[in-house]
Short mmCIF file of C-alpha atoms in Angstrom, two decimals:
data_model
loop_
_atom_site.label_atom_id
_atom_site.label_comp_id
_atom_site.label_asym_id
_atom_site.label_seq_id
_atom_site.Cartn_x
_atom_site.Cartn_y
_atom_site.Cartn_z
CA UNK A 944 135.69 141.56 182.45
CA UNK A 945 132.37 140.59 180.04
CA UNK A 946 131.43 144.44 180.38
CA UNK A 947 135.00 145.66 178.95
CA UNK A 948 134.24 143.02 176.07
CA UNK A 949 130.68 144.28 174.87
CA UNK A 950 132.13 148.19 174.60
CA UNK A 951 135.16 146.34 172.63
CA UNK A 952 133.19 144.80 170.64
CA UNK A 953 129.89 148.58 170.34
CA UNK A 954 134.13 150.31 169.08
CA UNK A 955 134.35 147.66 166.71
CA UNK A 956 131.25 147.62 165.52
CA UNK A 957 130.41 151.23 164.70
CA UNK A 958 134.65 151.20 163.51
CA UNK A 959 132.94 149.22 160.46
CA UNK A 960 130.18 150.89 160.32
CA UNK A 961 131.88 153.98 159.88
CA UNK A 962 133.31 151.78 157.01
CA UNK A 963 130.73 150.57 155.85
CA UNK A 964 129.52 154.15 155.28
CA UNK A 965 132.42 155.48 153.42
CA UNK A 966 131.61 153.24 150.54
CA UNK A 967 128.50 156.19 149.68
CA UNK A 968 131.43 158.44 148.87
CA UNK A 969 132.68 156.11 146.64
CA UNK A 970 129.08 155.72 145.12
CA UNK A 971 128.75 159.11 145.02
CA UNK A 972 132.35 159.84 143.31
CA UNK A 973 132.54 156.71 140.53
CA UNK A 974 128.85 158.26 139.65
CA UNK A 975 130.47 161.32 138.01
CA UNK A 976 132.35 159.78 136.44
CA UNK A 977 132.55 158.48 132.62
CA UNK A 978 131.25 154.86 132.44
CA UNK A 979 133.75 152.60 132.59
CA UNK A 980 136.97 154.65 133.21
CA UNK A 981 139.94 153.97 135.24
CA UNK A 982 138.50 156.49 137.52
CA UNK A 983 135.54 154.95 137.16
CA UNK A 984 136.47 151.39 137.90
CA UNK A 985 139.35 152.35 140.78
CA UNK A 986 135.82 153.56 142.80
CA UNK A 987 134.28 150.95 142.09
CA UNK A 988 137.12 148.81 143.22
CA UNK A 989 137.22 150.89 146.75
CA UNK A 990 133.66 149.66 146.99
CA UNK A 991 133.88 146.14 146.43
CA UNK A 992 137.33 146.55 148.78
CA UNK A 993 134.93 148.31 151.48
CA UNK A 994 131.81 146.08 150.99
CA UNK A 995 134.14 143.27 151.45
CA UNK A 996 135.70 144.30 155.05
CA UNK A 997 132.22 145.22 155.75
CA UNK A 998 131.13 141.51 154.68
CA UNK A 999 134.15 140.03 157.02
CA UNK A 1000 133.78 142.53 159.77
CA UNK A 1001 129.90 141.79 160.73
CA UNK A 1002 129.97 138.31 160.15
CA UNK A 1003 132.62 138.73 163.35
CA UNK A 1004 130.04 141.18 165.25
CA UNK A 1005 127.19 138.87 164.33
CA UNK A 1006 128.77 135.52 166.22
CA UNK A 1007 129.86 138.23 169.22
CA UNK A 1008 126.74 140.68 170.07
CA UNK A 1009 121.96 139.77 169.39
CA UNK A 1010 121.99 140.29 165.38
CA UNK A 1011 118.46 142.47 166.91
CA UNK A 1012 121.22 145.57 168.44
CA UNK A 1013 123.90 145.43 165.59
CA UNK A 1014 121.05 145.45 162.95
CA UNK A 1015 119.22 148.69 165.33
CA UNK A 1016 123.06 150.53 165.52
CA UNK A 1017 123.67 150.74 161.38
CA UNK A 1018 120.80 153.66 161.73
CA UNK A 1019 124.61 155.46 163.14
CA UNK A 1020 125.43 155.28 159.75
CA UNK A 1021 123.38 158.20 158.66
CA UNK A 1022 125.37 160.22 160.78
CA UNK A 1023 128.36 159.61 159.49
CA UNK A 1024 126.49 160.46 156.00
CA UNK A 1025 126.07 164.02 156.71
CA UNK A 1026 129.19 164.14 158.25
CA UNK A 1027 130.69 163.29 154.48
CA UNK A 1028 128.36 165.43 152.76
CA UNK A 1029 129.79 167.93 154.43
CA UNK A 1030 133.56 167.23 153.90
CA UNK A 1031 133.69 165.94 150.87
CA UNK A 1032 130.74 167.39 148.76
CA UNK A 1033 130.17 170.65 150.74
CA UNK A 1034 126.70 169.99 151.81
CA UNK A 1035 125.01 171.68 154.20
CA UNK A 1036 123.86 171.21 157.68
CA UNK A 1037 120.27 171.90 158.25
CA UNK A 1038 118.01 172.28 161.50
CA UNK A 1039 115.79 168.84 160.13
CA UNK A 1040 118.73 167.47 159.46
CA UNK A 1041 119.99 167.75 162.80
CA UNK A 1042 117.32 167.36 164.36
CA UNK A 1043 116.32 163.97 162.15
CA UNK A 1044 119.79 162.64 163.58
CA UNK A 1045 119.49 163.54 167.03
CA UNK A 1046 116.54 160.84 166.78
CA UNK A 1047 118.12 158.46 164.85
CA UNK A 1048 120.81 158.46 167.90
CA UNK A 1049 118.16 158.32 170.11
CA UNK A 1050 116.72 154.93 169.26
CA UNK A 1051 119.80 153.45 168.09
CA UNK A 1052 120.78 154.50 172.66
CA UNK A 1053 117.28 153.29 173.67
CA UNK A 1054 117.00 150.11 171.53
CA UNK A 1055 120.57 148.93 172.55
CA UNK A 1056 119.91 149.84 176.38
CA UNK A 1057 116.27 147.99 176.17
CA UNK A 1058 118.55 144.77 174.07
CA UNK A 1059 121.24 144.89 176.46
CA UNK A 1060 118.67 144.41 179.36
CA UNK A 1061 117.02 141.03 177.88
CA UNK A 1062 120.20 139.22 177.34
CA UNK A 1063 122.28 139.91 180.60
#
């Protein structure tokens, strides 16, 4: 039963991190707008909404898993940033980006599995 709960918490953590990474889209779009125009305000309102949800969700996550584990998983937002760059801004994925993202993902997996052994 505990393993199923941990899977649910990690799923929620990664959903929360996906949501957090969407803030970059709002930020980049706001930067393209005239300061204090309606589009600028809407983009920053979207960013503040996402950050508010993230803050509440983050507090709930760190109640349930070690802070070091939760924070190490935050690095996975690099992968989401690459995906959002391609989908929303037409950026290209280079081999270097893929290698770097793979190293980050491997580090998250290694750290999380090592941390899991310490808390069981």
